[in-house]
Amino acid sequence: MRLLVRERLFAIGDDYWIEDTEGRKLFLVDGKAMRLRDTFELKDAEGRVLVELCQKLVSLRGTMLIERGGEELAQVKRKRLSLLRNHYRVTLVDGTEMDVSGKILDREFAIEYDGELLAQISRRWLTIRDTYGIDVVREDADIALLIAVSICVIVLAEKE
């Protein structure tokens, strides 16, 4: 499944749609302005909140939390030692981890779980300016979680 994100609307307080390749609006990213920390809600096309993303207020390194139904689902933070590329670790509430690596600011990175590719984020496939794609590789993957992870690493990378 390939999703398209129109990046020029990507800002705190702005809302924007994530579409499929046919132009159907599938997910709404609802940015919450006027808060102490960066906060977003990812909603489905009917307006139901799938996950909430928020920046952790107190942490040594930038950390974002992903919550579902008021319960923490995952934490996203930069790995300590990453010299050549951006590396982020996503720690799920059950203790398992996903790795995110690549050129985050260039929107060229991958999300992996246990060495298996779950999603590829890239501008290479697209000719539309200020747009990048999220290509979900596994059919059984939690699409809302992968979108949330993508948003979190981009927000964290832009703050660094």
PDB file of C-alpha atoms in Angstrom:
ATOM      1  CA  MET A   1       0.000   0.000   0.000  1.00  0.00           C
ATOM      2  CA  ARG A   2       1.411   3.370  -1.008  1.00  0.00           C
ATOM      3  CA  LEU A   3       0.322   6.565   0.722  1.00  0.00           C
ATOM      4  CA  LEU A   4       1.054  10.162  -0.278  1.00  0.00           C
ATOM      5  CA  VAL A   5       1.855  12.927   2.218  1.00  0.00           C
ATOM      6  CA  ARG A   6       1.770  16.551   1.024  1.00  0.00           C
ATOM      7  CA  GLU A   7       4.558  17.964   3.140  1.00  0.00           C
ATOM      8  CA  ARG A   8       4.154  21.708   2.593  1.00  0.00           C
ATOM      9  CA  LEU A   9       1.187  21.631   4.964  1.00  0.00           C
ATOM     10  CA  PHE A  10       3.246  19.864   7.638  1.00  0.00           C
ATOM     11  CA  ALA A  11       3.267  22.214  10.615  1.00  0.00           C
ATOM     12  CA  ILE A  12       2.009  22.316  14.164  1.00  0.00           C
ATOM     13  CA  GLY A  13      -1.589  23.437  14.152  1.00  0.00           C
ATOM     14  CA  ASP A  14      -2.147  22.555  10.506  1.00  0.00           C
ATOM     15  CA  ASP A  15      -4.292  19.682   9.390  1.00  0.00           C
ATOM     16  CA  TYR A  16      -3.494  17.651   6.296  1.00  0.00           C
ATOM     17  CA  TRP A  17      -4.699  14.514   4.570  1.00  0.00           C
ATOM     18  CA  ILE A  18      -2.754  11.399   3.708  1.00  0.00           C
ATOM     19  CA  GLU A  19      -4.091   9.952   0.471  1.00  0.00           C
ATOM     20  CA  ASP A  20      -3.706   6.764  -1.497  1.00  0.00           C
ATOM     21  CA  THR A  21      -2.304   6.796  -5.036  1.00  0.00           C
ATOM     22  CA  GLU A  22      -5.845   7.240  -6.414  1.00  0.00           C
ATOM     23  CA  GLY A  23      -6.278  10.493  -4.484  1.00  0.00           C
ATOM     24  CA  ARG A  24      -8.700   9.077  -1.886  1.00  0.00           C
ATOM     25  CA  LYS A  25      -8.329  10.684   1.542  1.00  0.00           C
ATOM     26  CA  LEU A  26      -7.565   7.913   4.027  1.00  0.00           C
ATOM     27  CA  PHE A  27      -6.034   9.561   7.098  1.00  0.00           C
ATOM     28  CA  LEU A  28      -6.193  13.044   8.597  1.00  0.00           C
ATOM     29  CA  VAL A  29      -3.245  14.369  10.582  1.00  0.00           C
ATOM     30  CA  ASP A  30      -4.717  16.875  13.005  1.00  0.00           C
ATOM     31  CA  GLY A  31      -2.047  19.164  14.453  1.00  0.00           C
ATOM     32  CA  LYS A  32      -2.893  20.623  17.840  1.00  0.00           C
ATOM     33  CA  ALA A  33      -1.705  24.205  18.218  1.00  0.00           C
ATOM     34  CA  MET A  34      -1.319  26.195  21.410  1.00  0.00           C
ATOM     35  CA  ARG A  35      -0.019  23.296  23.495  1.00  0.00           C
ATOM     36  CA  LEU A  36       3.139  23.025  25.569  1.00  0.00           C
ATOM     37  CA  ARG A  37       4.371  20.151  23.459  1.00  0.00           C
ATOM     38  CA  ASP A  38       3.997  19.059  19.852  1.00  0.00           C
ATOM     39  CA  THR A  39       0.790  17.054  19.585  1.00  0.00           C
ATOM     40  CA  PHE A  40      -0.921  15.386  16.636  1.00  0.00           C
ATOM     41  CA  GLU A  41      -3.883  13.086  16.202  1.00  0.00           C
ATOM     42  CA  LEU A  42      -4.055  10.612  13.351  1.00  0.00           C
ATOM     43  CA  LYS A  43      -7.680  10.086  12.359  1.00  0.00           C
ATOM     44  CA  ASP A  44      -9.351   7.846   9.812  1.00  0.00           C
ATOM     45  CA  ALA A  45     -11.525   9.249   7.010  1.00  0.00           C
ATOM     46  CA  GLU A  46     -14.582   9.189   9.307  1.00  0.00           C
ATOM     47  CA  GLY A  47     -12.840  11.301  11.957  1.00  0.00           C
ATOM     48  CA  ARG A  48     -12.126   8.550  14.507  1.00  0.00           C
ATOM     49  CA  VAL A  49      -8.832   9.019  16.359  1.00  0.00           C
ATOM     50  CA  LEU A  50      -6.526   6.082  15.610  1.00  0.00           C
ATOM     51  CA  VAL A  51      -3.420   7.237  17.498  1.00  0.00           C
ATOM     52  CA  GLU A  52      -2.198  10.352  19.264  1.00  0.00           C
ATOM     53  CA  LEU A  53       1.389  11.549  18.980  1.00  0.00           C
ATOM     54  CA  CYS A  54       2.910  13.885  21.542  1.00  0.00           C
ATOM     55  CA  GLN A  55       6.337  15.041  22.520  1.00  0.00           C
ATOM     56  CA  LYS A  56       7.510  13.877  25.931  1.00  0.00           C
ATOM     57  CA  LEU A  57       7.920  16.948  28.130  1.00  0.00           C
ATOM     58  CA  VAL A  58      10.894  15.831  30.194  1.00  0.00           C
ATOM     59  CA  SER A  59      13.622  13.818  28.478  1.00  0.00           C
ATOM     60  CA  LEU A  60      17.356  14.172  27.897  1.00  0.00           C
ATOM     61  CA  ARG A  61      16.996  13.445  24.203  1.00  0.00           C
ATOM     62  CA  GLY A  62      13.942  14.285  22.165  1.00  0.00           C
ATOM     63  CA  THR A  63      11.278  11.635  22.648  1.00  0.00           C
ATOM     64  CA  MET A  64       7.802  11.300  21.230  1.00  0.00           C
ATOM     65  CA  LEU A  65       5.054   9.069  22.552  1.00  0.00           C
ATOM     66  CA  ILE A  66       2.460   7.261  20.467  1.00  0.00           C
ATOM     67  CA  GLU A  67      -0.764   6.459  22.294  1.00  0.00           C
ATOM     68  CA  ARG A  68      -3.842   4.495  21.293  1.00  0.00           C
ATOM     69  CA  GLY A  69      -7.033   4.839  23.311  1.00  0.00           C
ATOM     70  CA  GLY A  70      -5.231   6.730  26.076  1.00  0.00           C
ATOM     71  CA  GLU A  71      -2.690   3.924  26.541  1.00  0.00           C
ATOM     72  CA  GLU A  72       0.953   4.254  25.536  1.00  0.00           C
ATOM     73  CA  LEU A  73       1.721   2.208  22.430  1.00  0.00           C
ATOM     74  CA  ALA A  74       5.330   3.210  21.692  1.00  0.00           C
ATOM     75  CA  GLN A  75       8.183   5.641  22.370  1.00  0.00           C
ATOM     76  CA  VAL A  76      10.288   7.073  19.555  1.00  0.00           C
ATOM     77  CA  LYS A  77      13.771   8.456  20.223  1.00  0.00           C
ATOM     78  CA  ARG A  78      17.080   8.919  18.459  1.00  0.00           C
ATOM     79  CA  LYS A  79      19.713   6.248  19.010  1.00  0.00           C
ATOM     80  CA  ARG A  80      22.739   7.482  20.918  1.00  0.00           C
ATOM     81  CA  LEU A  81      25.455   6.553  18.432  1.00  0.00           C
ATOM     82  CA  SER A  82      24.582   7.261  14.829  1.00  0.00           C
ATOM     83  CA  LEU A  83      27.378   8.924  12.926  1.00  0.00           C
ATOM     84  CA  LEU A  84      26.569   8.705   9.224  1.00  0.00           C
ATOM     85  CA  ARG A  85      22.800   8.363   9.060  1.00  0.00           C
ATOM     86  CA  ASN A  86      19.847   9.195  11.231  1.00  0.00           C
ATOM     87  CA  HIS A  87      18.851   6.242  13.397  1.00  0.00           C
ATOM     88  CA  TYR A  88      15.806   6.144  15.621  1.00  0.00           C
ATOM     89  CA  ARG A  89      14.534   3.414  17.905  1.00  0.00           C
ATOM     90  CA  VAL A  90      10.833   2.742  18.399  1.00  0.00           C
ATOM     91  CA  THR A  91      10.212   0.839  21.617  1.00  0.00           C
ATOM     92  CA  LEU A  92       6.790  -0.762  21.705  1.00  0.00           C
ATOM     93  CA  VAL A  93       4.975  -1.202  24.995  1.00  0.00           C
ATOM     94  CA  ASP A  94       5.577  -4.994  24.861  1.00  0.00           C
ATOM     95  CA  GLY A  95       9.357  -4.374  24.811  1.00  0.00           C
ATOM     96  CA  THR A  96       9.943  -5.156  21.138  1.00  0.00           C
ATOM     97  CA  GLU A  97      11.678  -2.589  18.963  1.00  0.00           C
ATOM     98  CA  MET A  98      11.537  -1.183  15.464  1.00  0.00           C
ATOM     99  CA  ASP A  99      14.479   0.577  13.847  1.00  0.00           C
ATOM    100  CA  VAL A 100      14.207   3.644  11.647  1.00  0.00           C
ATOM    101  CA  SER A 101      17.230   4.634   9.586  1.00  0.00           C
ATOM    102  CA  GLY A 102      18.101   6.726   6.588  1.00  0.00           C
ATOM    103  CA  LYS A 103      18.092  10.370   5.607  1.00  0.00           C
ATOM    104  CA  ILE A 104      15.122  11.607   7.618  1.00  0.00           C
ATOM    105  CA  LEU A 105      15.268  15.251   6.528  1.00  0.00           C
ATOM    106  CA  ASP A 106      15.487  14.160   2.877  1.00  0.00           C
ATOM    107  CA  ARG A 107      12.470  11.862   3.421  1.00  0.00           C
ATOM    108  CA  GLU A 108      14.476   8.781   2.416  1.00  0.00           C
ATOM    109  CA  PHE A 109      14.292   6.250   5.254  1.00  0.00           C
ATOM    110  CA  ALA A 110      13.056   2.797   6.211  1.00  0.00           C
ATOM    111  CA  ILE A 111      11.181   1.293   9.156  1.00  0.00           C
ATOM    112  CA  GLU A 112      12.254  -2.239  10.084  1.00  0.00           C
ATOM    113  CA  TYR A 113      11.214  -4.787  12.684  1.00  0.00           C
ATOM    114  CA  ASP A 114      13.623  -7.592  13.550  1.00  0.00           C
ATOM    115  CA  GLY A 115      15.550  -7.006  10.305  1.00  0.00           C
ATOM    116  CA  GLU A 116      12.417  -7.130   8.136  1.00  0.00           C
ATOM    117  CA  LEU A 117      11.335  -4.087   6.132  1.00  0.00           C
ATOM    118  CA  LEU A 118       7.891  -2.822   7.161  1.00  0.00           C
ATOM    119  CA  ALA A 119       7.752   0.499   5.304  1.00  0.00           C
ATOM    120  CA  GLN A 120       9.866   2.641   3.008  1.00  0.00           C
ATOM    121  CA  ILE A 121       9.471   6.419   3.065  1.00  0.00           C
ATOM    122  CA  SER A 122      10.701   8.161  -0.064  1.00  0.00           C
ATOM    123  CA  ARG A 123      10.380  11.079  -2.453  1.00  0.00           C
ATOM    124  CA  ARG A 124      12.004   9.108  -5.281  1.00  0.00           C
ATOM    125  CA  TRP A 125       8.763   7.672  -6.652  1.00  0.00           C
ATOM    126  CA  LEU A 126       7.043  11.029  -6.923  1.00  0.00           C
ATOM    127  CA  THR A 127       7.286  13.977  -9.254  1.00  0.00           C
ATOM    128  CA  ILE A 128       4.925  16.114  -7.165  1.00  0.00           C
ATOM    129  CA  ARG A 129       6.859  18.762  -5.290  1.00  0.00           C
ATOM    130  CA  ASP A 130       6.762  18.785  -1.474  1.00  0.00           C
ATOM    131  CA  THR A 131       5.278  15.284  -1.383  1.00  0.00           C
ATOM    132  CA  TYR A 132       6.694  12.022  -0.135  1.00  0.00           C
ATOM    133  CA  GLY A 133       5.377   8.495  -0.150  1.00  0.00           C
ATOM    134  CA  ILE A 134       4.955   5.906   2.564  1.00  0.00           C
ATOM    135  CA  ASP A 135       5.148   2.480   0.990  1.00  0.00           C
ATOM    136  CA  VAL A 136       3.854  -0.129   3.471  1.00  0.00           C
ATOM    137  CA  VAL A 137       5.499  -3.423   2.516  1.00  0.00           C
ATOM    138  CA  ARG A 138       3.775  -5.914   4.834  1.00  0.00           C
ATOM    139  CA  GLU A 139       0.050  -6.415   4.387  1.00  0.00           C
ATOM    140  CA  ASP A 140      -0.491  -7.264   8.063  1.00  0.00           C
ATOM    141  CA  ALA A 141       1.373  -4.169   9.331  1.00  0.00           C
ATOM    142  CA  ASP A 142      -0.315  -1.612  11.586  1.00  0.00           C
ATOM    143  CA  ILE A 143      -0.576   1.229   9.052  1.00  0.00           C
ATOM    144  CA  ALA A 144      -1.581   3.852  11.623  1.00  0.00           C
ATOM    145  CA  LEU A 145       1.460   2.979  13.750  1.00  0.00           C
ATOM    146  CA  LEU A 146       3.828   3.195  10.753  1.00  0.00           C
ATOM    147  CA  ILE A 147       2.416   6.602   9.769  1.00  0.00           C
ATOM    148  CA  ALA A 148       2.765   7.758  13.378  1.00  0.00           C
ATOM    149  CA  VAL A 149       6.390   6.568  13.523  1.00  0.00           C
ATOM    150  CA  SER A 150       7.131   8.422  10.269  1.00  0.00           C
ATOM    151  CA  ILE A 151       5.661  11.652  11.601  1.00  0.00           C
ATOM    152  CA  CYS A 152       7.501  11.312  14.923  1.00  0.00           C
ATOM    153  CA  VAL A 153      10.966  10.820  13.413  1.00  0.00           C
ATOM    154  CA  ILE A 154      10.450  13.742  11.029  1.00  0.00           C
ATOM    155  CA  VAL A 155       9.353  16.034  13.880  1.00  0.00           C
ATOM    156  CA  LEU A 156      12.302  14.931  16.040  1.00  0.00           C
ATOM    157  CA  ALA A 157      14.827  15.290  13.194  1.00  0.00           C
ATOM    158  CA  GLU A 158      13.587  18.777  12.350  1.00  0.00           C
ATOM    159  CA  LYS A 159      13.994  19.860  15.992  1.00  0.00           C
ATOM    160  CA  GLU A 160      17.630  18.714  16.181  1.00  0.00           C
TER     161      GLU A 160
END
